[in-house]
Amino acid sequence: MTAVATRPRRSAPPLRTHAPDRRERWRRRLPLLPALVFLIIVTQLPFLTTVGISFTDWNILRPGQRGFAGLGNYVTVFTDGRLRAATVNTGVLTASTVLVALLIGLGLAMLLDRSFRGRGLVRTLLIAPFLVMPMASALLWKHALYNPSYGLLNGTMNAAGQVLGFQAPTVEWISTMPMTAVVASLVWQWTPFMMLILLAGLQSQSTEVIEAASVDGAGGLATFRYITLPHLRQFLELAVLLGSIYVVQTFDAVFTITQGGPGTATTNLPYEIYLTMFRKYEYGEAAAAGVVVVIGTIIVATFALRVVSSLLRDERVT
Amino acid sequence: MTATTTARRGRIRPSARPPETAVRRRGRAWTVLAWIAAAVFFAPVAWMVLTSLHAEVDAATNPPSLFAPLTLDQYRLLFGRNITPFLVNSLMASVLSTLLVLGLAIPAAYALSIRPVERWRDVMFFFLSTKMLPVIAALLPIYLIVQRLNMLDNVWTLVVLYTAFNLPIALWMMRSFLREVPREILEAAQVDGAGLVTTLRSVVAPVALPGIVATGLICFIFSWNEFLFAVNLTATRAATSPVFLVGFITNEGLFLARLCAAATLVSLPVLIAGWATQDKLVRGLSLGAVE
């Protein structure tokens, strides 16, 4: 519990000289209002528009035929094979990226949770992939690493082959393993994120407990299993939660590395909705798909929010 | 001399030495592993920078030519190709939206922590929930609304959108920083009859300033990197640097070195901002939950 909320539990009573009357309540609300109003206008208004459009039959390639479609678009969304494929792909892409990045991130965090020479520099180097612009990173992986004839991956294998005397194969990374290619680039990008959160978790662990365990004769593995892992649980949850929120929305990597292909092998929901919108111009269908995605997200997010809400439970500010 | 001391120490605690060296050797192994991991993760970035300093013919070789002569030609070429307007657009969109975010988020965070409104928890979750909704669902309506308002291909459209995207993050982050302002001092200032402005300037600001800087840098990073809305809502006048990158590779022929130069150039501001804010990066990414 104290894991994520590392601040002192004892929260001081709020500033209140007298019971807040009407005027005082509004004076307190005033600084909040600009942000609240702005956010409602920019995020909620478009959503209502989406709901409206989702009930219309609207394709700008067929002008003048715009009409009420009822639930027609929703029927299409649920029966269309492309969207079902996109949903499955989104699940595979998100789950594998988040899990692999989490595991590698955990390993790296544990490596960094000791003092050694050059620790700061190692951390700085490890953060770099997360800071490279996602579009730049997607292009870098596609052209500089995966390219079959001059990419770094095949090039390194070829160089190794020349030194060690074997014929290195020419691997067409993107066409033979498209999903792995996309996931690998995303794992590279998101591992530092996981590492940073888990490292913060490891460093908030009290050293006394670990020392006590080692005095009691607990080995490294037992200490990890029974002390470190339970302590890290909240951090792992937070890392998975935030990682999923961001990775579900992946667009740049799919758009650049595979264009969703071959076929629909790597088309995820954001990319499929984008195609429906700006390639097929089926506005009604795209809107309906958007609404379905939002509802799905709300269901997942409700669970997620329960995790985050434990962060605020400690505070007894009124 | 040293021999005798070690000998004596060895005699007193005969079992102490071997495990210690074993531990130290294992420690060194972990250190080496950490360095290898760092090298592997950094390799693509290093390769990007190195390739950007090569000529096109040296960039597209197999096996890769590590030691080809270095040149700044690719960067010269980029500025010749007019990358500058794209960088300026990116800079405008991210800096202006960051300032706007801070202007909205700091007072709001104040109203949610120092002098909290009633039901502040619900407000916090409302802000967070907007961040959880997939942005792709908002693309079509925003496109149509922006089109109706005649604001397509306008940097200010991006400014407004990025402000909305980053506001929840900034608010959660700022609130976690403002909570660190000691209540006792705030109360003392109030007792002493300090007005709101004085309290803000002399009590809140000094404590919150590093937090404000970190929040601003995080918002800057997210805006600078945004692609989906930038590519769909801009054309020629307001296109930002990720859009430049995409439009850049459509031509045939060798382009790898140029691409790497462009990728390095547009990633540089974020790399600097991110490295500068390293200690607070995790706090921003976890919405202020992890320190």
XYZ file of C-alpha atoms in Angstrom:
609
model
C 0.000 0.000 0.000
C 2.696 2.422 1.008
C 4.407 1.229 -2.113
C 2.990 3.677 -4.592
C 1.866 6.317 -2.146
C 5.318 6.853 -0.764
C 4.467 10.074 0.945
C 3.851 10.134 4.678
C 0.461 8.687 5.558
C -0.317 11.329 8.124
C -2.038 13.865 5.936
C -2.515 17.190 7.579
C -6.015 18.622 7.852
C -6.972 20.974 5.028
C -6.736 24.691 5.369
C -10.069 25.844 6.583
C -10.531 28.841 8.801
C -14.326 28.687 8.768
C -16.970 26.407 7.329
C -17.114 27.017 3.571
C -20.223 28.990 2.709
C -21.582 29.518 -0.781
C -19.217 32.298 -1.710
C -16.228 30.474 -0.333
C -17.187 27.329 -2.298
C -17.284 29.288 -5.513
C -14.028 30.991 -4.691
C -12.488 27.546 -4.355
C -13.994 26.333 -7.602
C -12.920 29.354 -9.612
C -9.318 28.282 -10.380
C -10.576 24.882 -11.499
C -13.218 26.094 -13.912
C -11.099 27.157 -16.931
C -9.403 23.754 -17.118
C -12.650 21.870 -16.572
C -14.642 23.827 -19.133
C -11.844 23.625 -21.687
C -11.502 19.879 -21.312
C -15.240 19.267 -21.505
C -15.519 21.287 -24.711
C -12.516 19.728 -26.441
C -13.045 16.090 -25.417
C -16.760 15.564 -24.727
C -18.174 17.556 -27.624
C -16.364 15.495 -30.288
C -17.510 12.326 -28.570
C -21.157 13.362 -28.781
C -20.570 14.183 -32.455
C -19.137 10.692 -32.961
C -22.225 9.117 -31.412
C -24.407 11.215 -33.717
C -22.452 10.306 -36.863
C -22.445 6.615 -35.935
C -26.197 6.454 -36.626
C -25.887 7.931 -40.115
C -25.081 6.436 -43.465
C -22.377 8.838 -44.561
C -19.725 8.312 -47.179
C -18.304 11.424 -48.799
C -17.729 9.460 -52.014
C -21.510 9.215 -52.317
C -22.589 12.829 -51.840
C -26.242 13.565 -51.324
C -26.986 10.116 -49.984
C -26.490 10.905 -46.366
C -29.251 9.466 -44.236
C -30.259 7.829 -41.008
C -28.836 4.341 -40.703
C -30.157 3.311 -37.326
C -28.009 0.573 -35.888
C -26.804 -0.452 -39.350
C -23.222 0.703 -38.750
C -23.078 -1.192 -35.484
C -24.259 -4.356 -37.228
C -21.447 -3.851 -39.743
C -18.917 -3.307 -36.975
C -19.851 -6.506 -35.189
C -20.154 -8.673 -38.308
C -17.255 -7.311 -40.373
C -14.312 -9.683 -40.372
C -11.749 -6.885 -40.705
C -12.801 -5.260 -37.476
C -12.814 -8.568 -35.648
C -9.305 -9.227 -36.941
C -8.278 -5.739 -35.859
C -9.650 -6.352 -32.369
C -7.701 -9.603 -32.052
C -4.551 -7.944 -33.422
C -4.904 -5.086 -30.949
C -5.111 -7.595 -28.111
C -2.092 -9.584 -29.313
C -0.037 -6.468 -30.010
C -0.818 -4.814 -26.675
C -0.518 -7.910 -24.492
C 2.761 -9.118 -25.983
C 4.350 -5.662 -26.020
C 3.360 -4.874 -22.449
C 4.339 -8.299 -21.093
C 7.721 -8.561 -22.798
C 8.574 -4.934 -22.008
C 7.530 -5.517 -18.400
C 9.752 -8.577 -18.004
C 12.797 -6.984 -19.614
C 12.081 -3.778 -17.703
C 11.994 -5.727 -14.444
C 15.340 -7.343 -15.238
C 16.915 -4.002 -16.098
C 15.459 -2.350 -13.007
C 17.015 -5.051 -10.853
C 20.361 -4.591 -12.587
C 20.186 -0.867 -11.893
C 19.073 -1.261 -8.282
C 22.675 -1.625 -7.102
C 25.414 0.916 -6.949
C 28.143 0.388 -9.508
C 30.453 2.533 -11.546
C 28.697 4.313 -14.388
C 25.190 3.568 -13.126
C 23.935 7.028 -14.083
C 25.273 6.690 -17.610
C 23.776 3.200 -18.015
C 20.396 4.555 -16.954
C 20.694 7.488 -19.320
C 21.525 5.186 -22.242
C 18.640 2.864 -21.378
C 16.104 5.707 -21.352
C 17.066 6.858 -24.853
C 14.724 4.521 -26.826
C 11.729 5.992 -25.027
C 12.784 9.519 -25.950
C 13.360 8.996 -29.664
C 10.328 10.326 -31.534
C 7.991 7.315 -32.117
C 7.744 8.089 -35.821
C 11.533 8.352 -36.089
C 11.895 5.082 -34.226
C 9.381 3.339 -36.521
C 11.244 4.549 -39.613
C 14.578 3.631 -38.058
C 13.441 0.057 -37.395
C 11.867 -0.332 -40.794
C 14.684 1.020 -42.928
C 17.878 0.935 -40.880
C 17.336 -2.321 -38.972
C 14.837 -4.552 -40.798
C 15.759 -3.782 -44.410
C 16.749 -7.155 -45.902
C 19.590 -5.915 -48.101
C 21.307 -3.218 -46.017
C 19.568 -3.293 -42.611
C 21.675 -3.590 -39.480
C 20.173 -6.956 -38.436
C 21.036 -8.818 -41.637
C 24.234 -6.804 -41.957
C 25.448 -7.914 -38.538
C 24.591 -11.538 -39.288
C 26.405 -11.277 -42.596
C 29.464 -9.718 -40.949
C 29.459 -12.450 -38.316
C 29.131 -15.029 -41.066
C 32.130 -13.629 -42.940
C 34.269 -13.717 -39.806
C 33.164 -17.139 -38.608
C 32.878 -18.631 -42.057
C 29.198 -19.409 -42.585
C 26.642 -18.214 -45.088
C 24.284 -15.858 -43.249
C 20.663 -16.075 -44.410
C 18.951 -13.008 -45.859
C 15.892 -12.652 -43.652
C 12.895 -10.644 -44.833
C 12.000 -9.607 -41.285
C 8.895 -7.571 -41.967
C 7.183 -9.872 -44.473
C 7.967 -13.165 -42.727
C 7.209 -12.048 -39.176
C 5.208 -8.811 -39.393
C 3.646 -8.918 -35.932
C 6.947 -9.770 -34.251
C 8.624 -6.958 -36.168
C 6.101 -4.401 -34.923
C 6.123 -5.773 -31.381
C 9.939 -5.805 -31.221
C 10.135 -2.129 -32.129
C 7.453 -1.303 -29.556
C 9.124 -3.384 -26.857
C 12.323 -1.468 -27.510
C 10.417 1.772 -27.114
C 8.413 0.842 -23.987
C 10.928 -1.154 -21.936
C 12.548 2.008 -20.495
C 9.119 3.174 -19.336
C 8.529 -0.095 -17.460
C 12.070 -0.025 -16.121
C 11.691 3.478 -14.676
C 8.476 2.663 -12.814
C 9.805 -0.646 -11.456
C 13.145 0.902 -10.502
C 11.280 3.517 -8.475
C 9.459 0.620 -6.815
C 12.644 -1.263 -5.999
C 14.256 1.833 -4.573
C 11.329 2.528 -2.266
C 11.897 -0.866 -0.668
C 13.346 -0.646 2.820
C 16.879 -2.040 2.987
C 16.336 -3.218 6.566
C 13.785 -5.803 5.524
C 16.131 -7.178 2.871
C 19.024 -7.268 5.342
C 16.866 -8.974 7.955
C 15.907 -11.584 5.383
C 19.511 -12.271 4.468
C 20.466 -12.495 8.157
C 17.666 -15.025 8.581
C 19.321 -17.028 5.828
C 16.946 -16.311 2.958
C 18.630 -16.772 -0.420
C 18.403 -14.284 -3.247
C 15.561 -16.146 -4.920
C 13.504 -16.499 -1.737
C 14.010 -12.822 -0.908
C 12.827 -11.900 -4.378
C 9.805 -14.206 -4.273
C 8.549 -13.384 -0.770
C 9.687 -9.815 -0.158
C 10.511 -7.946 -3.354
C 7.692 -9.263 -5.541
C 4.837 -8.524 -3.085
C 6.312 -5.074 -2.552
C 6.506 -4.508 -6.300
C 2.953 -5.678 -6.967
C 1.436 -2.223 -7.055
C 4.184 -0.934 -9.277
C 3.738 -3.849 -11.645
C 0.009 -3.149 -11.787
C 0.596 0.514 -12.458
C 3.167 -0.227 -15.160
C 0.829 -2.691 -16.898
C -2.119 -0.317 -16.613
C -0.385 2.768 -17.983
C 1.569 0.761 -20.539
C -1.632 -0.784 -21.876
C -3.375 2.576 -22.110
C -0.578 3.909 -24.272
C 0.218 0.783 -26.328
C -3.435 0.085 -27.217
C -3.338 3.378 -29.099
C -0.295 2.439 -31.193
C -0.541 4.024 -34.601
C 2.875 5.251 -35.779
C 4.577 1.835 -35.788
C 1.759 0.041 -37.649
C 1.329 2.916 -40.099
C 5.049 2.938 -40.906
C 6.480 -0.552 -40.524
C 3.746 -2.764 -42.013
C 0.825 -0.538 -43.087
C -1.284 -3.115 -41.269
C -0.196 -5.864 -43.637
C 0.411 -8.281 -45.079
C -3.356 -8.454 -45.558
C -4.743 -7.556 -42.156
C -2.036 -9.390 -40.208
C -0.966 -6.358 -38.197
C -3.951 -4.011 -38.604
C -4.907 -2.846 -35.136
C -8.041 -0.894 -34.218
C -6.575 2.612 -34.468
C -5.162 1.825 -37.917
C -8.371 0.108 -39.100
C -10.505 3.047 -37.983
C -8.054 5.385 -39.702
C -8.416 3.373 -42.933
C -12.202 3.370 -42.700
C -12.110 7.110 -42.250
C -9.505 8.348 -44.688
C -9.261 5.549 -47.254
C -12.812 4.237 -47.509
C -14.465 7.464 -46.326
C -17.134 5.450 -44.492
C -17.696 8.072 -41.813
C -20.707 6.361 -40.241
C -18.918 3.059 -39.930
C -15.742 4.648 -38.572
C -17.776 6.541 -35.981
C -19.584 3.373 -34.890
C -16.279 1.531 -34.577
C -14.979 4.455 -32.524
C -17.969 4.298 -30.181
C -17.504 0.545 -29.721
C -13.808 1.034 -28.953
C -14.635 3.747 -26.437
C -17.172 1.517 -24.687
C -14.663 -1.329 -24.608
C -12.057 1.008 -23.171
C -14.478 2.251 -20.514
C -15.061 -1.340 -19.379
C -11.318 -2.022 -19.151
C -10.643 1.404 -17.651
C -13.170 0.871 -14.866
C -11.028 -1.969 -13.568
C -7.921 0.080 -14.173
C -9.291 3.078 -12.304
C -9.953 0.873 -9.310
C -6.219 0.202 -9.183
C -5.378 3.879 -9.437
C -8.025 4.858 -6.915
C -5.999 3.127 -4.218
C -3.519 5.940 -4.752
C -6.000 8.525 -3.593
C -7.580 6.475 -0.825
C -4.818 7.289 1.616
C -5.495 10.962 1.610
C -8.177 12.182 3.880
C -8.417 15.645 2.404
C -11.963 16.958 2.262
C 53.868 -5.353 5.097
C 50.692 -5.850 3.199
C 51.455 -9.533 3.084
C 51.590 -9.774 6.833
C 48.392 -7.835 7.351
C 46.476 -9.985 4.942
C 48.040 -13.034 6.485
C 47.026 -11.917 9.916
C 43.540 -11.022 8.817
C 43.331 -14.352 7.128
C 44.315 -16.076 10.334
C 41.778 -14.244 12.449
C 38.789 -14.762 10.141
C 39.688 -17.674 7.963
C 36.265 -18.056 6.383
C 35.649 -14.367 5.645
C 37.670 -13.965 2.473
C 36.503 -16.494 -0.109
C 32.763 -15.606 0.006
C 33.563 -11.902 -0.204
C 35.487 -12.286 -3.442
C 32.740 -14.520 -4.788
C 30.189 -11.848 -3.989
C 32.386 -9.201 -5.553
C 32.923 -11.311 -8.647
C 29.199 -11.852 -8.993
C 28.665 -8.116 -8.491
C 31.096 -7.423 -11.313
C 29.229 -9.875 -13.525
C 25.973 -8.004 -12.892
C 27.695 -4.719 -13.703
C 28.976 -6.134 -16.981
C 25.493 -7.414 -17.782
C 24.033 -3.969 -17.083
C 26.543 -2.406 -19.461
C 25.770 -4.977 -22.155
C 22.046 -4.310 -21.781
C 22.632 -0.582 -22.054
C 24.752 -1.128 -25.175
C 22.092 -3.308 -26.808
C 19.280 -0.850 -26.085
C 21.315 2.132 -27.164
C 22.690 0.464 -30.309
C 19.821 1.494 -32.643
C 20.161 5.111 -31.464
C 23.929 5.027 -31.891
C 23.472 3.453 -35.334
C 21.001 6.192 -36.274
C 23.450 8.937 -35.288
C 26.414 7.209 -36.947
C 24.522 6.603 -40.195
C 23.399 10.225 -40.229
C 27.085 11.183 -40.384
C 27.841 8.927 -43.350
C 27.467 9.408 -47.086
C 24.514 7.619 -48.711
C 26.732 5.016 -50.393
C 28.365 4.114 -47.083
C 25.030 3.947 -45.269
C 23.494 1.259 -47.458
C 26.186 -1.421 -47.371
C 26.107 -5.016 -46.286
C 27.995 -5.790 -44.077
C 27.578 -2.368 -42.454
C 30.556 -0.033 -42.778
C 31.228 1.289 -39.307
C 34.338 3.218 -40.130
C 33.298 5.069 -43.265
C 34.413 8.723 -43.405
C 32.213 11.106 -41.436
C 30.451 14.044 -43.035
C 27.819 16.631 -42.158
C 26.431 16.595 -45.708
C 23.134 14.983 -44.739
C 22.353 17.716 -42.231
C 23.280 20.383 -44.750
C 20.961 18.694 -47.213
C 18.087 18.684 -44.705
C 18.217 22.407 -44.237
C 18.497 22.740 -47.997
C 15.297 20.690 -48.254
C 13.601 23.179 -45.956
C 13.124 21.242 -42.773
C 13.091 24.560 -40.899
C 9.355 25.410 -41.274
C 8.456 21.954 -39.961
C 10.708 22.412 -36.938
C 9.210 25.853 -36.329
C 5.680 24.429 -36.503
C 6.607 21.665 -34.072
C 8.193 24.175 -31.759
C 5.151 26.479 -31.878
C 2.654 23.673 -31.355
C 4.535 22.155 -28.434
C 5.736 25.298 -26.672
C 2.432 27.175 -26.955
C 0.381 24.162 -25.899
C 2.725 23.531 -22.978
C 2.346 27.108 -21.763
C -1.420 26.861 -22.142
C -1.488 23.551 -20.274
C 0.494 25.015 -17.387
C -1.751 28.085 -17.306
C -4.814 25.878 -16.956
C -3.355 23.071 -14.854
C -1.608 25.029 -12.115
C -4.699 26.896 -10.848
C -6.770 23.742 -11.228
C -4.235 21.680 -9.278
C -4.323 24.382 -6.612
C -8.096 24.004 -6.390
C -7.679 20.254 -6.055
C -4.971 20.148 -3.420
C -4.217 23.243 -1.390
C -7.727 24.634 -1.162
C -9.661 21.636 -2.433
C -13.158 21.939 -3.815
C -15.726 19.462 -2.573
C -15.707 16.118 -4.441
C -12.175 16.747 -5.687
C -11.657 12.996 -6.140
C -14.415 12.809 -8.755
C -12.915 15.755 -10.592
C -9.496 14.105 -10.633
C -10.977 10.928 -12.063
C -12.949 12.802 -14.659
C -9.713 14.325 -15.919
C -7.962 10.959 -15.896
C -10.808 9.195 -17.679
C -10.536 11.540 -20.663
C -6.920 10.420 -21.022
C -7.974 6.772 -21.105
C -10.263 7.171 -24.082
C -8.558 6.185 -27.318
C -7.788 9.323 -29.299
C -8.596 7.564 -32.554
C -12.307 7.776 -31.640
C -12.003 11.546 -31.520
C -10.167 11.914 -34.833
C -13.181 11.918 -37.160
C -15.373 14.382 -35.219
C -12.419 16.666 -34.571
C -11.509 16.539 -38.255
C -15.080 17.454 -39.230
C -15.386 20.216 -36.622
C -12.011 21.694 -37.549
C -12.960 21.543 -41.225
C -16.256 23.337 -40.485
C -14.380 26.022 -38.548
C -11.933 26.480 -41.439
C -9.052 25.653 -39.158
C -7.463 22.780 -41.079
C -3.735 23.167 -41.665
C -3.415 25.675 -38.836
C -0.881 25.402 -36.020
C -3.376 26.799 -33.519
C -5.604 23.775 -34.061
C -2.748 21.563 -32.912
C -2.074 23.893 -29.989
C -5.654 23.535 -28.745
C -5.703 19.750 -29.234
C -2.339 19.108 -27.578
C -3.416 21.279 -24.668
C -6.454 19.059 -24.181
C -4.430 15.846 -24.564
C -1.855 16.866 -21.968
C -4.081 18.672 -19.489
C -5.006 15.522 -17.480
C -1.373 14.434 -17.206
C -0.254 17.907 -16.183
C -3.047 18.206 -13.650
C -2.263 14.895 -11.950
C 1.413 15.691 -11.968
C 1.043 19.256 -10.687
C -1.269 18.116 -7.929
C 1.306 15.637 -6.683
C 3.879 18.430 -6.573
C 1.585 20.962 -4.897
C 0.779 18.475 -2.151
C 4.385 18.764 -1.061
C 3.926 22.381 -0.050
C 4.063 22.206 3.757
C 0.673 22.966 5.271
C 2.209 24.481 8.402
C 3.895 27.201 6.388
C 0.723 27.892 4.412
C -1.222 28.237 7.641
C 1.445 30.420 9.173
C 1.347 32.688 6.130
C -2.410 32.912 6.464
C -2.182 33.759 10.147
C 0.368 36.433 9.355
C -2.187 37.985 7.047
C -0.396 37.263 3.771
C -2.679 37.678 0.774
C -3.210 35.020 -1.851
C -0.663 36.492 -4.251
C 2.015 36.771 -1.576
C 1.358 33.215 -0.399
C 1.570 31.904 -3.936
C 4.739 33.778 -4.722
C 6.709 33.230 -1.559
C 5.442 29.880 -0.265
C 3.963 27.837 -3.107
C 6.164 28.871 -6.032
C 9.592 27.976 -4.567
C 8.447 24.460 -3.674
C 6.467 23.876 -6.854
C 8.891 25.346 -9.375
C 10.899 22.172 -10.119
C 7.591 20.357 -10.499
C 6.293 22.971 -12.913
C 9.437 22.649 -15.021
C 9.182 18.836 -15.063
C 5.484 18.964 -15.969
C 6.204 21.398 -18.754
C 8.957 19.206 -20.184
C 6.728 16.106 -20.165
C 3.958 18.005 -21.979
C 6.523 19.302 -24.445
C 7.726 15.753 -25.162
C 4.229 14.403 -25.817
C 3.262 17.302 -28.087
C 6.513 17.257 -30.008
C 6.136 13.532 -30.754
C 2.444 13.515 -31.716
C 1.784 12.211 -35.213
C -1.784 10.958 -35.751
C -3.510 14.336 -35.523
C -0.629 16.251 -37.043
C -0.668 14.149 -40.206
C -4.447 14.221 -40.638
C -5.173 17.838 -39.767
C -2.305 19.602 -41.503
C -1.126 19.814 -45.087
C 1.533 22.248 -46.250
C 1.519 25.230 -43.908
C 1.209 23.719 -40.432
C 2.849 20.307 -40.838
C 5.136 19.345 -37.947
C 8.405 17.421 -37.909
C 7.025 13.825 -37.688
C 4.997 14.645 -40.796
C 8.189 15.823 -42.471
C 9.815 12.479 -41.667
C 7.034 10.527 -43.362
C 6.855 12.661 -46.467
C 10.592 12.429 -46.722
C 10.983 8.768 -47.685
C 8.525 8.475 -50.550
C 11.218 9.014 -53.170
C 13.193 6.124 -54.593
C 16.920 5.614 -54.377
C 19.264 5.782 -51.446
C 17.856 7.776 -48.571
C 18.999 5.989 -45.411
C 21.650 8.477 -44.307
C 19.365 11.437 -44.943
C 16.533 9.703 -43.084
C 18.794 9.029 -40.116
C 19.939 12.650 -40.094
C 16.324 13.841 -40.080
C 15.362 11.319 -37.385
C 18.309 12.390 -35.232
C 17.551 16.064 -35.688
C 13.871 15.816 -34.752
C 14.567 13.500 -31.807
C 17.263 15.734 -30.368
C 15.026 18.246 -28.499
C 13.158 15.432 -26.751
C 16.323 13.516 -25.927
C 17.712 16.657 -24.308
C 14.455 17.480 -22.507
C 14.098 13.884 -21.343
C 17.646 13.511 -20.121
C 17.376 16.862 -18.347
C 14.261 15.805 -16.496
C 15.350 12.185 -15.860
C 14.668 12.201 -12.137
C 11.137 13.474 -12.560
C 10.394 11.572 -15.769
C 9.004 8.547 -13.953
C 6.782 10.743 -11.825
C 5.308 12.400 -14.867
C 4.797 9.149 -16.729
C 3.060 7.589 -13.746
C 0.835 10.674 -13.349
C 2.530 11.624 -10.106
C 1.932 8.248 -8.473
C 5.550 7.109 -8.340
C 8.419 9.211 -7.077
